PDB file of C-alpha atoms in Angstrom:
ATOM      1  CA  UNK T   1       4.063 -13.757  -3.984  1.00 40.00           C
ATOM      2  CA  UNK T   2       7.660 -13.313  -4.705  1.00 41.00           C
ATOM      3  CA  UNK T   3       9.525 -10.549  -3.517  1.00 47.00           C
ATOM      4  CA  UNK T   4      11.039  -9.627  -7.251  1.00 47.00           C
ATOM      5  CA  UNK T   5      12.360  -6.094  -7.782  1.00 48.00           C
ATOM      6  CA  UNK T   6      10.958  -2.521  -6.692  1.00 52.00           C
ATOM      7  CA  UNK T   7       8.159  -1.826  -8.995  1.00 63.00           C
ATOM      8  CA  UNK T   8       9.474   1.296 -10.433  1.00 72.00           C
ATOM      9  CA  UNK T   9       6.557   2.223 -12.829  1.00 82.00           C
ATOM     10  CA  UNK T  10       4.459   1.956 -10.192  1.00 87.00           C
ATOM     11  CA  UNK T  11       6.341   3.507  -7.502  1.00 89.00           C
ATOM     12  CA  UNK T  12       6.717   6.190  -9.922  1.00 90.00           C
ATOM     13  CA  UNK T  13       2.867   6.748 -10.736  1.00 92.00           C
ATOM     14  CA  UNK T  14       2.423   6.159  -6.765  1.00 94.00           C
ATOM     15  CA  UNK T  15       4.480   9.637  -5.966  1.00 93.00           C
ATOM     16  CA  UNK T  16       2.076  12.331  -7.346  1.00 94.00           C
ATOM     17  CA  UNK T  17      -0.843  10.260  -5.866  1.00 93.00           C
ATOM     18  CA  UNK T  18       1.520  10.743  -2.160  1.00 94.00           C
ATOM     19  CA  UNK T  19       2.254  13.955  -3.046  1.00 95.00           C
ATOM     20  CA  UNK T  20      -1.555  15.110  -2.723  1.00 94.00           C
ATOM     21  CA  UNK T  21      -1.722  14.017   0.771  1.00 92.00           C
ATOM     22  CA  UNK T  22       1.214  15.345   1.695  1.00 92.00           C
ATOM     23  CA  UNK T  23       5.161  15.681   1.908  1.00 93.00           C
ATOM     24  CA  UNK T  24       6.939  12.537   0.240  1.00 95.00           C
ATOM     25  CA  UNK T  25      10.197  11.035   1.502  1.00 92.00           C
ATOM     26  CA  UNK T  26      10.923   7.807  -0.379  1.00 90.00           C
ATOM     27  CA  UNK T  27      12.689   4.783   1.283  1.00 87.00           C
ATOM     28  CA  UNK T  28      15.977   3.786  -0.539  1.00 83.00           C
ATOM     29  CA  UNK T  29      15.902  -0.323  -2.107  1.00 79.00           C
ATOM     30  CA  UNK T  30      17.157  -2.995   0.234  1.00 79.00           C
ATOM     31  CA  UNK T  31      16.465  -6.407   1.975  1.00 79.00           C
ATOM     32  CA  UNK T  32      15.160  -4.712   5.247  1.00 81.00           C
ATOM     33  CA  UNK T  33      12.954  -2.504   3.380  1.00 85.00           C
ATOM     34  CA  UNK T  34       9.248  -2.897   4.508  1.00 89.00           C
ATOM     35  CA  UNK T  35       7.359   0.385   3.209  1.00 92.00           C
ATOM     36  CA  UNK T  36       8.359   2.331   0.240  1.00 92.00           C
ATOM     37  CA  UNK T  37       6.945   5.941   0.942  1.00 93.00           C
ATOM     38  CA  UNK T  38       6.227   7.816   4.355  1.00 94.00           C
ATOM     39  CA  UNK T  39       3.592  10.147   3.682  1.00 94.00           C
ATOM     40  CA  UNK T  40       3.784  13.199   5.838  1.00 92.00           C
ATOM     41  CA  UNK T  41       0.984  15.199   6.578  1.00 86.00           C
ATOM     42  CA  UNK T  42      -0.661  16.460   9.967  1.00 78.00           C
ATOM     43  CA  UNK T  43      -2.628  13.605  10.905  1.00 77.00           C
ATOM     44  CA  UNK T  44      -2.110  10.771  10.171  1.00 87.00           C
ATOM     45  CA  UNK T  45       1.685   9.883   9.312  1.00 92.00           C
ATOM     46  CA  UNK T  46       1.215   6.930   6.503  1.00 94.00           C
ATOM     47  CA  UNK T  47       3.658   4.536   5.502  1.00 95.00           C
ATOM     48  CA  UNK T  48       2.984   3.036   2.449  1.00 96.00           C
ATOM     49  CA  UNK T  49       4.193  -0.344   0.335  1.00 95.00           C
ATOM     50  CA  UNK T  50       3.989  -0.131  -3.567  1.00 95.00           C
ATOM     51  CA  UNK T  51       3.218  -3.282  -5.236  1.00 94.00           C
ATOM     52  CA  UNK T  52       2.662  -4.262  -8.613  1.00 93.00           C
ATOM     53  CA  UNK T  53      -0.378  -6.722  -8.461  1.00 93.00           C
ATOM     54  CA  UNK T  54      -1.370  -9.500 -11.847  1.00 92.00           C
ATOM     55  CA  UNK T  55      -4.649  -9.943 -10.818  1.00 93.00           C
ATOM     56  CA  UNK T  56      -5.788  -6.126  -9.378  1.00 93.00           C
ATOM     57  CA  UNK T  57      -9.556  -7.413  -9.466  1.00 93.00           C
ATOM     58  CA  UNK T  58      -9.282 -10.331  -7.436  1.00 94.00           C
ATOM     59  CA  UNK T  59     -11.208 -10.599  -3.778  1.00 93.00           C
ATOM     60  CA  UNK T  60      -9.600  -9.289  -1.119  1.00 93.00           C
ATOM     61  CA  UNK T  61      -8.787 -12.640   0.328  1.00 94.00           C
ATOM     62  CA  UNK T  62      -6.866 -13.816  -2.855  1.00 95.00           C
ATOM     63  CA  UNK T  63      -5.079 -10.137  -2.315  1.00 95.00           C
ATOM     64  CA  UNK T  64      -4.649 -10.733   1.124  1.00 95.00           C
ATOM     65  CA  UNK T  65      -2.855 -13.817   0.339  1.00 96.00           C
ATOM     66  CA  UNK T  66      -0.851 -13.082  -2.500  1.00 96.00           C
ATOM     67  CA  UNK T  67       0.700 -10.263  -0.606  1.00 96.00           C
ATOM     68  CA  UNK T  68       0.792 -11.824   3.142  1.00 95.00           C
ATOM     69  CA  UNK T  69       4.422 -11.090   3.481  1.00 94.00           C
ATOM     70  CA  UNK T  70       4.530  -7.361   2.734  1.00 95.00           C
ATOM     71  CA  UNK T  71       1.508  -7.340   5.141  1.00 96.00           C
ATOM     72  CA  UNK T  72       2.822  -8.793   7.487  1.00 95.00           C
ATOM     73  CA  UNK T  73       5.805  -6.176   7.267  1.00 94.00           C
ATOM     74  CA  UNK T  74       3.547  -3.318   6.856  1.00 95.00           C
ATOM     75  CA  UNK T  75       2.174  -4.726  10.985  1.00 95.00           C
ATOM     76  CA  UNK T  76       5.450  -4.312  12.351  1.00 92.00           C
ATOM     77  CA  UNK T  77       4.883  -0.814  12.074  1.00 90.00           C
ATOM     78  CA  UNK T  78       3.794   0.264  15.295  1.00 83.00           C
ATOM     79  CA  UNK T  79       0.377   2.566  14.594  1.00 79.00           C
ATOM     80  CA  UNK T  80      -2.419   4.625  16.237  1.00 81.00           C
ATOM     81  CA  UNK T  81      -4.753   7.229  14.780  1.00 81.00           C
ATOM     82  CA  UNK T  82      -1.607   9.417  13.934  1.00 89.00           C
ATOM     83  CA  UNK T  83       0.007   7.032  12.156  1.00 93.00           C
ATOM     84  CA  UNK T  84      -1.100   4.571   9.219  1.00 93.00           C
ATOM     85  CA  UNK T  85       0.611   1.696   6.903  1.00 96.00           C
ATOM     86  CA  UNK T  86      -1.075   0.905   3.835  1.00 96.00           C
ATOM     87  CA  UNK T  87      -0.466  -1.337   0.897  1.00 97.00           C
ATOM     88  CA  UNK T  88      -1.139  -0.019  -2.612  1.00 97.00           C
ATOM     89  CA  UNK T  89      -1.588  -1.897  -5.418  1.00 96.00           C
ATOM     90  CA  UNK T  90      -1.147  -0.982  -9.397  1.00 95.00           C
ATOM     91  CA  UNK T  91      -1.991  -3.439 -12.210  1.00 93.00           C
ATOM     92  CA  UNK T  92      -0.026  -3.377 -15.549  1.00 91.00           C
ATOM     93  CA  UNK T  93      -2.688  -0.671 -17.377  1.00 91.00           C
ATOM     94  CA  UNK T  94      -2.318   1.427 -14.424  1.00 92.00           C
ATOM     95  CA  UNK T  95      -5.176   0.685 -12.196  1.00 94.00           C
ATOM     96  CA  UNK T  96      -4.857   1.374  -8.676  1.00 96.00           C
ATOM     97  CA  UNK T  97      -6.534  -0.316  -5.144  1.00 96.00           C
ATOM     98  CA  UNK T  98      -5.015   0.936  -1.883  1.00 97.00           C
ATOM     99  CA  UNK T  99      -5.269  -0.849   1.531  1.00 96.00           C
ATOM    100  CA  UNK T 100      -5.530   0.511   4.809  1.00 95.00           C
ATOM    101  CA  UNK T 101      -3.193  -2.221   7.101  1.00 95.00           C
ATOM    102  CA  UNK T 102      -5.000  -2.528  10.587  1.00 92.00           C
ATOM    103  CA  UNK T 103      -3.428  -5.581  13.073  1.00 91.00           C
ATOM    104  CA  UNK T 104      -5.983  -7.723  12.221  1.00 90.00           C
ATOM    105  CA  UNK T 105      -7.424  -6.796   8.670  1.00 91.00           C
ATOM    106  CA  UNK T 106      -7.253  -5.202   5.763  1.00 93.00           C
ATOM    107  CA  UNK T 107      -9.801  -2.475   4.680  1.00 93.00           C
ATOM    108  CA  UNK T 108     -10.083  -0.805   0.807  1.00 95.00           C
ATOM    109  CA  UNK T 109      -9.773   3.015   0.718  1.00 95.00           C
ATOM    110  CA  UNK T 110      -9.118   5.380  -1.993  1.00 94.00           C
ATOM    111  CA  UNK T 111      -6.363   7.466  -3.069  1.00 91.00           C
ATOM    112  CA  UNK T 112      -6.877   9.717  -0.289  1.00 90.00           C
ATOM    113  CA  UNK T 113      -6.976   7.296   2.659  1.00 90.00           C
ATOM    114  CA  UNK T 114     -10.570   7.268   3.163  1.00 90.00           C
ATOM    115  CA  UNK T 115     -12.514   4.093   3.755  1.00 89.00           C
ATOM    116  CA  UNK T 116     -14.035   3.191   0.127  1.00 89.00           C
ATOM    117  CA  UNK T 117     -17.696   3.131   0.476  1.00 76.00           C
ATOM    118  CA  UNK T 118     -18.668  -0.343  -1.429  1.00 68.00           C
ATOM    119  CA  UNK T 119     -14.506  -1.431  -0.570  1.00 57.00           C
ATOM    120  CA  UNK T 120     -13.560  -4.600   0.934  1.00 60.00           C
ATOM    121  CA  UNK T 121     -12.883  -5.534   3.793  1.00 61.00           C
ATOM    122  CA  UNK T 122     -10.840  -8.505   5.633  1.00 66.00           C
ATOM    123  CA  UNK T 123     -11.608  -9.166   9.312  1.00 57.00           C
TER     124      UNK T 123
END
């Protein structure tokens, strides 16, 4: 997946959905950039890459793939149970997965960061 520009409709739509977990604090554009919002709440801290994704509905391993490089960004993040990186996705009518980013998979939650019930996951 190419890098491309910020995906401002989606980063857009993406800041009321941060705003109901907490206090927002976007990251300015640039080549170093590897999350686009820190969510800040009590527990946990969440840092979290806004992507505009073609195919929303594919598997998680075709997602996994298509967007190795910002996941592989998002795991330089150093984490624990207080703090979080997650990759959310938007498709051009507006539909929305999110991604919890662990070191060694990738597991579907909703909006509010909790583990989606029949979600994905990538081990």
């Amino acid at each position: 997946m190419s890098r491309g520009p910020r995906p401002h409709r989606a980063l857009a739509e993406a800041i009321p959905i941060a705003k109901a977990r907490g206090i927002v604090q976007l990251v300015m554009s640039g080549p170093e950039r590897i999350f686009d919002i820190a969510i800040i709440s009590k527990i946990p801290v969440t840092f979290s890459r806004v992507m505009f994704a073609p195919e929303i509905l594919a598997t998680i391993q075709q997602l996994a793939e298509d967007f190795k490089e910002e996941i592989a960004q998002l795991r330089i993040i150093a984490r624990d149970k207080a703090i979080t990186a997650e990759l959310w996705l938007r498709s051009k009518h507006g539909t929305w997965r999110f991604f919890l980013v662990t070191p060694n998979s990738l597991v579907e939650i909703d909006r509010e960061g909790k583990p989606v019930v029949s979600g994905q996951t990538l081990g």
